[in-house]
mmCIF file with all atom_site columns, C-alpha atoms in Angstrom:
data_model
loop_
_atom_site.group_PDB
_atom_site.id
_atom_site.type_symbol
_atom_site.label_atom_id
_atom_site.label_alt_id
_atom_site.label_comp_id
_atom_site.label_asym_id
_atom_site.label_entity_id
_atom_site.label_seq_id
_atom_site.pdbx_PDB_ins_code
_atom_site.Cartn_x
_atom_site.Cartn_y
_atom_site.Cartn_z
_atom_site.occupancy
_atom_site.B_iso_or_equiv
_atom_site.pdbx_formal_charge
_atom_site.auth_seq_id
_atom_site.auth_comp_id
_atom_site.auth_asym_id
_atom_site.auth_atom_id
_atom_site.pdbx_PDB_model_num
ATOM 1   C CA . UNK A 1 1   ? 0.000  0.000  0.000   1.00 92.00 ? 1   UNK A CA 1
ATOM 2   C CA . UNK A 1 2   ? 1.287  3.597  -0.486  1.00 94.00 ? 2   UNK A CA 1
ATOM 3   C CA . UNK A 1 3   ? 0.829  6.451  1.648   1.00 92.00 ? 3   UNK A CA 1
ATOM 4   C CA . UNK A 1 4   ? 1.149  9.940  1.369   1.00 93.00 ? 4   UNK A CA 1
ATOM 5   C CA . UNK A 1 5   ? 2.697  11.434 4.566   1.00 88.00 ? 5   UNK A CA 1
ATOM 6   C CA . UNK A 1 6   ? 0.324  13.633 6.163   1.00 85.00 ? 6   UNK A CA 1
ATOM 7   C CA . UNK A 1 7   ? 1.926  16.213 8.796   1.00 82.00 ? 7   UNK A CA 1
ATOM 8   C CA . UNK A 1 8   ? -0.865 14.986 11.360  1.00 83.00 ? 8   UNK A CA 1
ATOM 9   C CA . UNK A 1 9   ? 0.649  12.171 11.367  1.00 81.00 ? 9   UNK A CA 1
ATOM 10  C CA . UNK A 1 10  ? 4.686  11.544 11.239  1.00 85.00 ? 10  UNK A CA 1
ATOM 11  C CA . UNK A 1 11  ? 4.524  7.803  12.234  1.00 85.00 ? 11  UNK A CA 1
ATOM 12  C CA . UNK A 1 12  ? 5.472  6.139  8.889   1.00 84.00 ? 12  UNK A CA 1
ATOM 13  C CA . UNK A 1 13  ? 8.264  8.421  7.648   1.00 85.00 ? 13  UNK A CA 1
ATOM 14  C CA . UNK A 1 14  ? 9.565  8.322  11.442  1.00 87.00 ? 14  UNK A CA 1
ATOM 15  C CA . UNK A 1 15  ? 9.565  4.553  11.011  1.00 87.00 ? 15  UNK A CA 1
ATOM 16  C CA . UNK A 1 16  ? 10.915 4.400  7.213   1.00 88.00 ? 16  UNK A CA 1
ATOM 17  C CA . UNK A 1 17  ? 13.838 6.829  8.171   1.00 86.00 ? 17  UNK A CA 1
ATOM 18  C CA . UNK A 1 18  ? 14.899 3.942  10.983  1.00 86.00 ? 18  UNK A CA 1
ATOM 19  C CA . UNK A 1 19  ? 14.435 1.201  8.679   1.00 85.00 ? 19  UNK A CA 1
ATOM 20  C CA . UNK A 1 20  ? 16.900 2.366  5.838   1.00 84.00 ? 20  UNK A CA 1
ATOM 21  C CA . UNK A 1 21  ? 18.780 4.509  8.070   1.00 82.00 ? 21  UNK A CA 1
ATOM 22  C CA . UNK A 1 22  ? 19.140 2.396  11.182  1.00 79.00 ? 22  UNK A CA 1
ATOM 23  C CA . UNK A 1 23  ? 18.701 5.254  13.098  1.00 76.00 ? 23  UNK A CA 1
ATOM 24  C CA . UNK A 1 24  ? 15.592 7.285  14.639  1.00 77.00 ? 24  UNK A CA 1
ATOM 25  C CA . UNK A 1 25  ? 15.605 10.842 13.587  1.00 76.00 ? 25  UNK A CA 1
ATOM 26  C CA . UNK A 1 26  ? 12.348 12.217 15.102  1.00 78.00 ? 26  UNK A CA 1
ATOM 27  C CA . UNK A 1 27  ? 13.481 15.919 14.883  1.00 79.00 ? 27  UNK A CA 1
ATOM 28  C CA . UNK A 1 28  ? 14.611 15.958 11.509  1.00 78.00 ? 28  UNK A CA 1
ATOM 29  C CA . UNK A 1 29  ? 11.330 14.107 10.092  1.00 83.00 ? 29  UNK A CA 1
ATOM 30  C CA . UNK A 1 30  ? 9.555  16.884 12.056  1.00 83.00 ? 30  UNK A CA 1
ATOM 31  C CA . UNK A 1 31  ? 11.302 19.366 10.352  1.00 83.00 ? 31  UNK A CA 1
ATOM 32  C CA . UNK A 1 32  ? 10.602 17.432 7.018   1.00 81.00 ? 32  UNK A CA 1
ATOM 33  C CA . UNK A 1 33  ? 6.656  17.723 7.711   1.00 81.00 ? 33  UNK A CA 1
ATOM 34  C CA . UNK A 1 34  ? 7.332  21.198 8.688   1.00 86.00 ? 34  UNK A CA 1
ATOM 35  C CA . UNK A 1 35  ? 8.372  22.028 5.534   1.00 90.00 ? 35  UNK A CA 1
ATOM 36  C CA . UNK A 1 36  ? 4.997  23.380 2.802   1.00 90.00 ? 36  UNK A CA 1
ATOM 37  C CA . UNK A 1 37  ? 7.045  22.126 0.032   1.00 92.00 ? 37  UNK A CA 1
ATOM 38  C CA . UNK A 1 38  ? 7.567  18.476 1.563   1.00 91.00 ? 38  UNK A CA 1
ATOM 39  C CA . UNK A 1 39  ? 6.251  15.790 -0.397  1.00 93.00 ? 39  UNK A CA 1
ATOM 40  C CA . UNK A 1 40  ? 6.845  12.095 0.587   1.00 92.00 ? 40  UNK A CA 1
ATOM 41  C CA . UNK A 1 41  ? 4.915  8.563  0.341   1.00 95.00 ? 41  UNK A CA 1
ATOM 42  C CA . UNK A 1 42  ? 5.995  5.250  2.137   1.00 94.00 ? 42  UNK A CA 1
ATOM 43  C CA . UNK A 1 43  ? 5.099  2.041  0.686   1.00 95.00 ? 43  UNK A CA 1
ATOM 44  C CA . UNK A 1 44  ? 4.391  -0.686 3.773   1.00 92.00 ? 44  UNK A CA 1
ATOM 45  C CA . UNK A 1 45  ? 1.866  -2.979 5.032   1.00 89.00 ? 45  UNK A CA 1
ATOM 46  C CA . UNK A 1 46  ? 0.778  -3.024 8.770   1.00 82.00 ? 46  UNK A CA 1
ATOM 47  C CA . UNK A 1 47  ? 3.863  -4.464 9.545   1.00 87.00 ? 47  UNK A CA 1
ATOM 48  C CA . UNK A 1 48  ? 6.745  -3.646 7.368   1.00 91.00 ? 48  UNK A CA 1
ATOM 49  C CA . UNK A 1 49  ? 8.067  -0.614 5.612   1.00 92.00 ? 49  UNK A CA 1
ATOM 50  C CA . UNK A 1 50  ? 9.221  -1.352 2.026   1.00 93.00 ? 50  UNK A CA 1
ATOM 51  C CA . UNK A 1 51  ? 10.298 1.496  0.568   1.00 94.00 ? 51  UNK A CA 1
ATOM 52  C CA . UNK A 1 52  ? 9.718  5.053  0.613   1.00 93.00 ? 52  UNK A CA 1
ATOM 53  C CA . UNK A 1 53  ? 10.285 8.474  -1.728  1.00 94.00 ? 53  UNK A CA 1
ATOM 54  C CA . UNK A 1 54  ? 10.397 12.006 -0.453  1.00 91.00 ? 54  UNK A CA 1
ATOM 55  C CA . UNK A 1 55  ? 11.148 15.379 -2.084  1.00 94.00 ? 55  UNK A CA 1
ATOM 56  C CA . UNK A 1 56  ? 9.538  18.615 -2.691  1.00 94.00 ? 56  UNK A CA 1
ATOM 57  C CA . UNK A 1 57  ? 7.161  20.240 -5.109  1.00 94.00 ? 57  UNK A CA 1
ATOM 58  C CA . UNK A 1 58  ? 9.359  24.177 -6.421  1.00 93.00 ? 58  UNK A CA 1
ATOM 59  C CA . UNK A 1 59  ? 8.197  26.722 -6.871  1.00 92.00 ? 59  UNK A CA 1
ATOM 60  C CA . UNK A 1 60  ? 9.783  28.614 -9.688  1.00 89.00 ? 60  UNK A CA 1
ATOM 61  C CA . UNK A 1 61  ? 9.664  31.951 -10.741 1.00 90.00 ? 61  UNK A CA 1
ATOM 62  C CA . UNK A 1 62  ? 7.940  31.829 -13.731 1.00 90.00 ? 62  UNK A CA 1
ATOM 63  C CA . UNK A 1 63  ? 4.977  30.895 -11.740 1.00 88.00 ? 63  UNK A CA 1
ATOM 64  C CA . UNK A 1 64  ? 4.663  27.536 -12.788 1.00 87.00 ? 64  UNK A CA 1
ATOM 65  C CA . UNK A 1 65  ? 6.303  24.409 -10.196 1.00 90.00 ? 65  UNK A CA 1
ATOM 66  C CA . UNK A 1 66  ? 8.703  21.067 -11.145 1.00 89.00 ? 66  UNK A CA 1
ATOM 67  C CA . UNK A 1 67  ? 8.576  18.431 -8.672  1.00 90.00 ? 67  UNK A CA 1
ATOM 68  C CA . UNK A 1 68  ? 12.279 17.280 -7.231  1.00 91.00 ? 68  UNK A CA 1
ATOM 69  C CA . UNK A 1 69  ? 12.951 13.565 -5.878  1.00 91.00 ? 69  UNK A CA 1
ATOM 70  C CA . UNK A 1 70  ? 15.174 13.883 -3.355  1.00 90.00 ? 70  UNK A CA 1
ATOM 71  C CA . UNK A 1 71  ? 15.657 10.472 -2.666  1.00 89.00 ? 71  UNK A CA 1
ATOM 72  C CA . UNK A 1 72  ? 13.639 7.132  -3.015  1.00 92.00 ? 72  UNK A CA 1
ATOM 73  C CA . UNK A 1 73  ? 14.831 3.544  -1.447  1.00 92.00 ? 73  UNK A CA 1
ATOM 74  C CA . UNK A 1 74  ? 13.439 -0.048 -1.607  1.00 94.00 ? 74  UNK A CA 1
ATOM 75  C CA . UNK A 1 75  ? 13.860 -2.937 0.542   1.00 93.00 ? 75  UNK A CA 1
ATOM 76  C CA . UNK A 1 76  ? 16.450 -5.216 -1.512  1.00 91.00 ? 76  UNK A CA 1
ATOM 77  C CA . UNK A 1 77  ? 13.645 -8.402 -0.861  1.00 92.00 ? 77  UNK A CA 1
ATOM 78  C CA . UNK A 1 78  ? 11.042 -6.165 -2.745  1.00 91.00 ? 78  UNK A CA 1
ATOM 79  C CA . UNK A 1 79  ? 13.051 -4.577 -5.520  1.00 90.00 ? 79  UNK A CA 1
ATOM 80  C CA . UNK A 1 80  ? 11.653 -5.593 -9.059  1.00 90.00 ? 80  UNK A CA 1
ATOM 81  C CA . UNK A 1 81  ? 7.795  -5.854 -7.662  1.00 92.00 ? 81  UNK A CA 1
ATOM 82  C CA . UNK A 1 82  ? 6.861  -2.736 -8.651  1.00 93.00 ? 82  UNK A CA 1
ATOM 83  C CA . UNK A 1 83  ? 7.526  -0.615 -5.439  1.00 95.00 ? 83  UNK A CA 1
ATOM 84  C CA . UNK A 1 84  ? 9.699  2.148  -7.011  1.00 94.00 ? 84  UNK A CA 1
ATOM 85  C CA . UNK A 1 85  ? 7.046  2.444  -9.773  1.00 93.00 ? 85  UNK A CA 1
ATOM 86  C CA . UNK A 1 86  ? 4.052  2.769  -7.393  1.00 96.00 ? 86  UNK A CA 1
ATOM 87  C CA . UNK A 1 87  ? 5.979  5.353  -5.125  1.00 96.00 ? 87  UNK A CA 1
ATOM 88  C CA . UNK A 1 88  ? 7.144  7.742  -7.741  1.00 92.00 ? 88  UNK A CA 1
ATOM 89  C CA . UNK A 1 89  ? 3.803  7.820  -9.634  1.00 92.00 ? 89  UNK A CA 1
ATOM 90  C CA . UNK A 1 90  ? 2.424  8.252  -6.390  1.00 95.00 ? 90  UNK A CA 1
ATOM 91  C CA . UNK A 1 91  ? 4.541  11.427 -6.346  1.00 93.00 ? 91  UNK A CA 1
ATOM 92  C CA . UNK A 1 92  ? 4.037  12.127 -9.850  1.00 91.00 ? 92  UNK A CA 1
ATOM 93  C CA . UNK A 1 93  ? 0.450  12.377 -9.427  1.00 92.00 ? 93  UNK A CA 1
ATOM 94  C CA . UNK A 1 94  ? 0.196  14.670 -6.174  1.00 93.00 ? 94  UNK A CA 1
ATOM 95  C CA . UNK A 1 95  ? 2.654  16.692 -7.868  1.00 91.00 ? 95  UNK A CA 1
ATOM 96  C CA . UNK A 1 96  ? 0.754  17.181 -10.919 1.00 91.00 ? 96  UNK A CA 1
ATOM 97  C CA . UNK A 1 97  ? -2.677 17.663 -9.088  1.00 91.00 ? 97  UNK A CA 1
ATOM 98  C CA . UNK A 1 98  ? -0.565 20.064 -7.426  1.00 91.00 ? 98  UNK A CA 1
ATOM 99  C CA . UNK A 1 99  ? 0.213  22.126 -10.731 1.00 89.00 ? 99  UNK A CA 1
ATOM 100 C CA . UNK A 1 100 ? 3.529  20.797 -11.788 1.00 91.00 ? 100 UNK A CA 1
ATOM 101 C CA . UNK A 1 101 ? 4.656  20.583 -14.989 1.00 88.00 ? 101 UNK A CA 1
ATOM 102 C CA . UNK A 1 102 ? 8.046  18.712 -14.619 1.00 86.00 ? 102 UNK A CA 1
ATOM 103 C CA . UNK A 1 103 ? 10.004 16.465 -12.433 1.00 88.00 ? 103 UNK A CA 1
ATOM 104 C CA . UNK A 1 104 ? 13.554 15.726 -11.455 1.00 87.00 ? 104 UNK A CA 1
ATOM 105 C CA . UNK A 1 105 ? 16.173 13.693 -9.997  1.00 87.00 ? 105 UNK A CA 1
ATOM 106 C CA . UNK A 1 106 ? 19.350 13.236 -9.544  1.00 84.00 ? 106 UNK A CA 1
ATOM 107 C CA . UNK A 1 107 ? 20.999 9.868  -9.717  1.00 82.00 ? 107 UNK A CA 1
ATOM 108 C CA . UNK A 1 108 ? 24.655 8.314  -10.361 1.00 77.00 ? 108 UNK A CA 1
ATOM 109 C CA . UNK A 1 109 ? 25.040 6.766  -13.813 1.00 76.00 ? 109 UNK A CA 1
ATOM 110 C CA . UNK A 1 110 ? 26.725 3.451  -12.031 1.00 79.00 ? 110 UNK A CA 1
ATOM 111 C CA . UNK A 1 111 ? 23.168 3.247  -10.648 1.00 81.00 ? 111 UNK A CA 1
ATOM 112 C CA . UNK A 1 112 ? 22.115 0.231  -13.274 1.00 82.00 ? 112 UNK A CA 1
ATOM 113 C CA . UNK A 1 113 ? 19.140 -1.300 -11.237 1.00 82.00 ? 113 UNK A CA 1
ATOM 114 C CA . UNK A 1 114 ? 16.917 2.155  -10.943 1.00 85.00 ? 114 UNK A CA 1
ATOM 115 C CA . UNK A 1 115 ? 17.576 4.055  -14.690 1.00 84.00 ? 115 UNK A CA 1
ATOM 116 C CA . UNK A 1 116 ? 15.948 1.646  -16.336 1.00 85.00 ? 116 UNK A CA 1
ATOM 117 C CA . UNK A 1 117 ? 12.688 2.929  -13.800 1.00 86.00 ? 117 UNK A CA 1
ATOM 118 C CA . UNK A 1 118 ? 12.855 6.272  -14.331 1.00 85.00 ? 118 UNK A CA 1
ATOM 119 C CA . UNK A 1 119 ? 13.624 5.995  -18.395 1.00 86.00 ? 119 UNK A CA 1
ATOM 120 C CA . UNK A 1 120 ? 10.129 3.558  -18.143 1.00 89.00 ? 120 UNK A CA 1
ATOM 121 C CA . UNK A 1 121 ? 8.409  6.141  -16.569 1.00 86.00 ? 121 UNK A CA 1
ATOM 122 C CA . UNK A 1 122 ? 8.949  8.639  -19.303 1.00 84.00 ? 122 UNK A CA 1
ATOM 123 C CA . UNK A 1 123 ? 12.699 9.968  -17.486 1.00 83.00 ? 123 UNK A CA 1
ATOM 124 C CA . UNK A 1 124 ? 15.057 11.196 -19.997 1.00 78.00 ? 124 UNK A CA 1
ATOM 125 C CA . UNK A 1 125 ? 18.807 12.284 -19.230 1.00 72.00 ? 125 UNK A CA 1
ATOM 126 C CA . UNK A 1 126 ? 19.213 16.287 -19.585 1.00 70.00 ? 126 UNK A CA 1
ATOM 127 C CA . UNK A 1 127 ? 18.947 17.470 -22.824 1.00 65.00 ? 127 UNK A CA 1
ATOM 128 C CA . UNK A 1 128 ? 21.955 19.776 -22.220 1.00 61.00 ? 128 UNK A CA 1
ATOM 129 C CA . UNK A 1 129 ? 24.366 17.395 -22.136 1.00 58.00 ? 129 UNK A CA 1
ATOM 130 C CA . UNK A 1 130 ? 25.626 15.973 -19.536 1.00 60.00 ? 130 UNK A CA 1
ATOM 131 C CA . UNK A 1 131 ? 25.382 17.440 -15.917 1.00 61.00 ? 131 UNK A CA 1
ATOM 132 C CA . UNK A 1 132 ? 27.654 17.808 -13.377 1.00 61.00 ? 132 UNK A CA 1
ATOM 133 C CA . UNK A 1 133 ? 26.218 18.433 -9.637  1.00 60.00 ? 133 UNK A CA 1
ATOM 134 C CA . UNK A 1 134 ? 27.794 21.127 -7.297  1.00 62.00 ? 134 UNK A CA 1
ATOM 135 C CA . UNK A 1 135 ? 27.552 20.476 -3.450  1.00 62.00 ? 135 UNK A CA 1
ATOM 136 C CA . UNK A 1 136 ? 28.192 23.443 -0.904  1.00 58.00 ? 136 UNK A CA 1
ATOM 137 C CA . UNK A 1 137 ? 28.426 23.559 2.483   1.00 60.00 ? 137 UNK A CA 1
ATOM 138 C CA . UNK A 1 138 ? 26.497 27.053 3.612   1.00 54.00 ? 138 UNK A CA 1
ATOM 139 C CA . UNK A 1 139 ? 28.112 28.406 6.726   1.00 65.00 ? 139 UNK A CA 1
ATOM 140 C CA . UNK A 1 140 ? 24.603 29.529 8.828   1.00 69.00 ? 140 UNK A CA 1
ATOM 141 C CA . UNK A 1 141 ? 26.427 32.811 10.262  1.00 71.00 ? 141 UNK A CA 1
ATOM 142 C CA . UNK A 1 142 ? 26.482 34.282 6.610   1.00 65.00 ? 142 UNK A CA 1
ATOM 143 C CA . UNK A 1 143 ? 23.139 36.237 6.470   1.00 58.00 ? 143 UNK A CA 1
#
């Protein structure tokens, strides 16, 4: 079954961040539903978490919105069921209720097992070439 995460109720994130992370991180999945542009979905049974996808829905300034996939995981015992599928047209679909036009992700190209997903799902690689991503560290005492 997927879920959308509501912010009433933090539960199944809470419990997806401890199965894939092995750690509890209350706060920072509080700070996650906090967050208007949040969107995530968990796939799980009463029981068990099997995967889950979470990202957010941009606003850009040309007044239309793109949806952004931060990150989506599987359990290895339920890859290749259709889990990633279900989760990120679960996402696709809020996000186009939603009014968005377009969707990313990022993803390495050693990643084998999940671009053929996302190229199924109507993903293409940038049309500008090939990208290169920039990480920086933001010192929080600039500003």
């Amino acid at each position: 079954m997927i879920t959308q995460i509501s912010r009433d109720d933090l539960s199944l994130p809470e419990r997806a961040v401890t199965h894939f992370r092995g750690v509890q991180e209350t706060d920072v999945v509080r700070a996650f539903g906090d967050t208007p542009s949040a969107l995530a979905f968990v796939a799980s049974d009463e029981a068990e978490i099997f995967g889950w996808c979470w990202g957010h829905h941009l606003a850009r300034p040309d007044s239309s919105s793109m949806l952004y996939v931060h990150q989506i995981e599987v359990a290895e015992s339920q890859r290749r069921r259709g889990v990633g599928r279900d989760l990120l047209r679960a996402f696709m679909e809020a996000g186009a209720k939603a009014g968005a036009t377009k969707m990313f992700l990022i993803t390495g190209e050693a990643n084998v097992a999940a671009r053929p997903l996302y190229e199924s799902l109507g993903g293409g690689l940038a049309a500008q070439g090939p990208t290169v991503n920039y990480w920086f560290l933001l010192d929080p005492h600039l500003g």
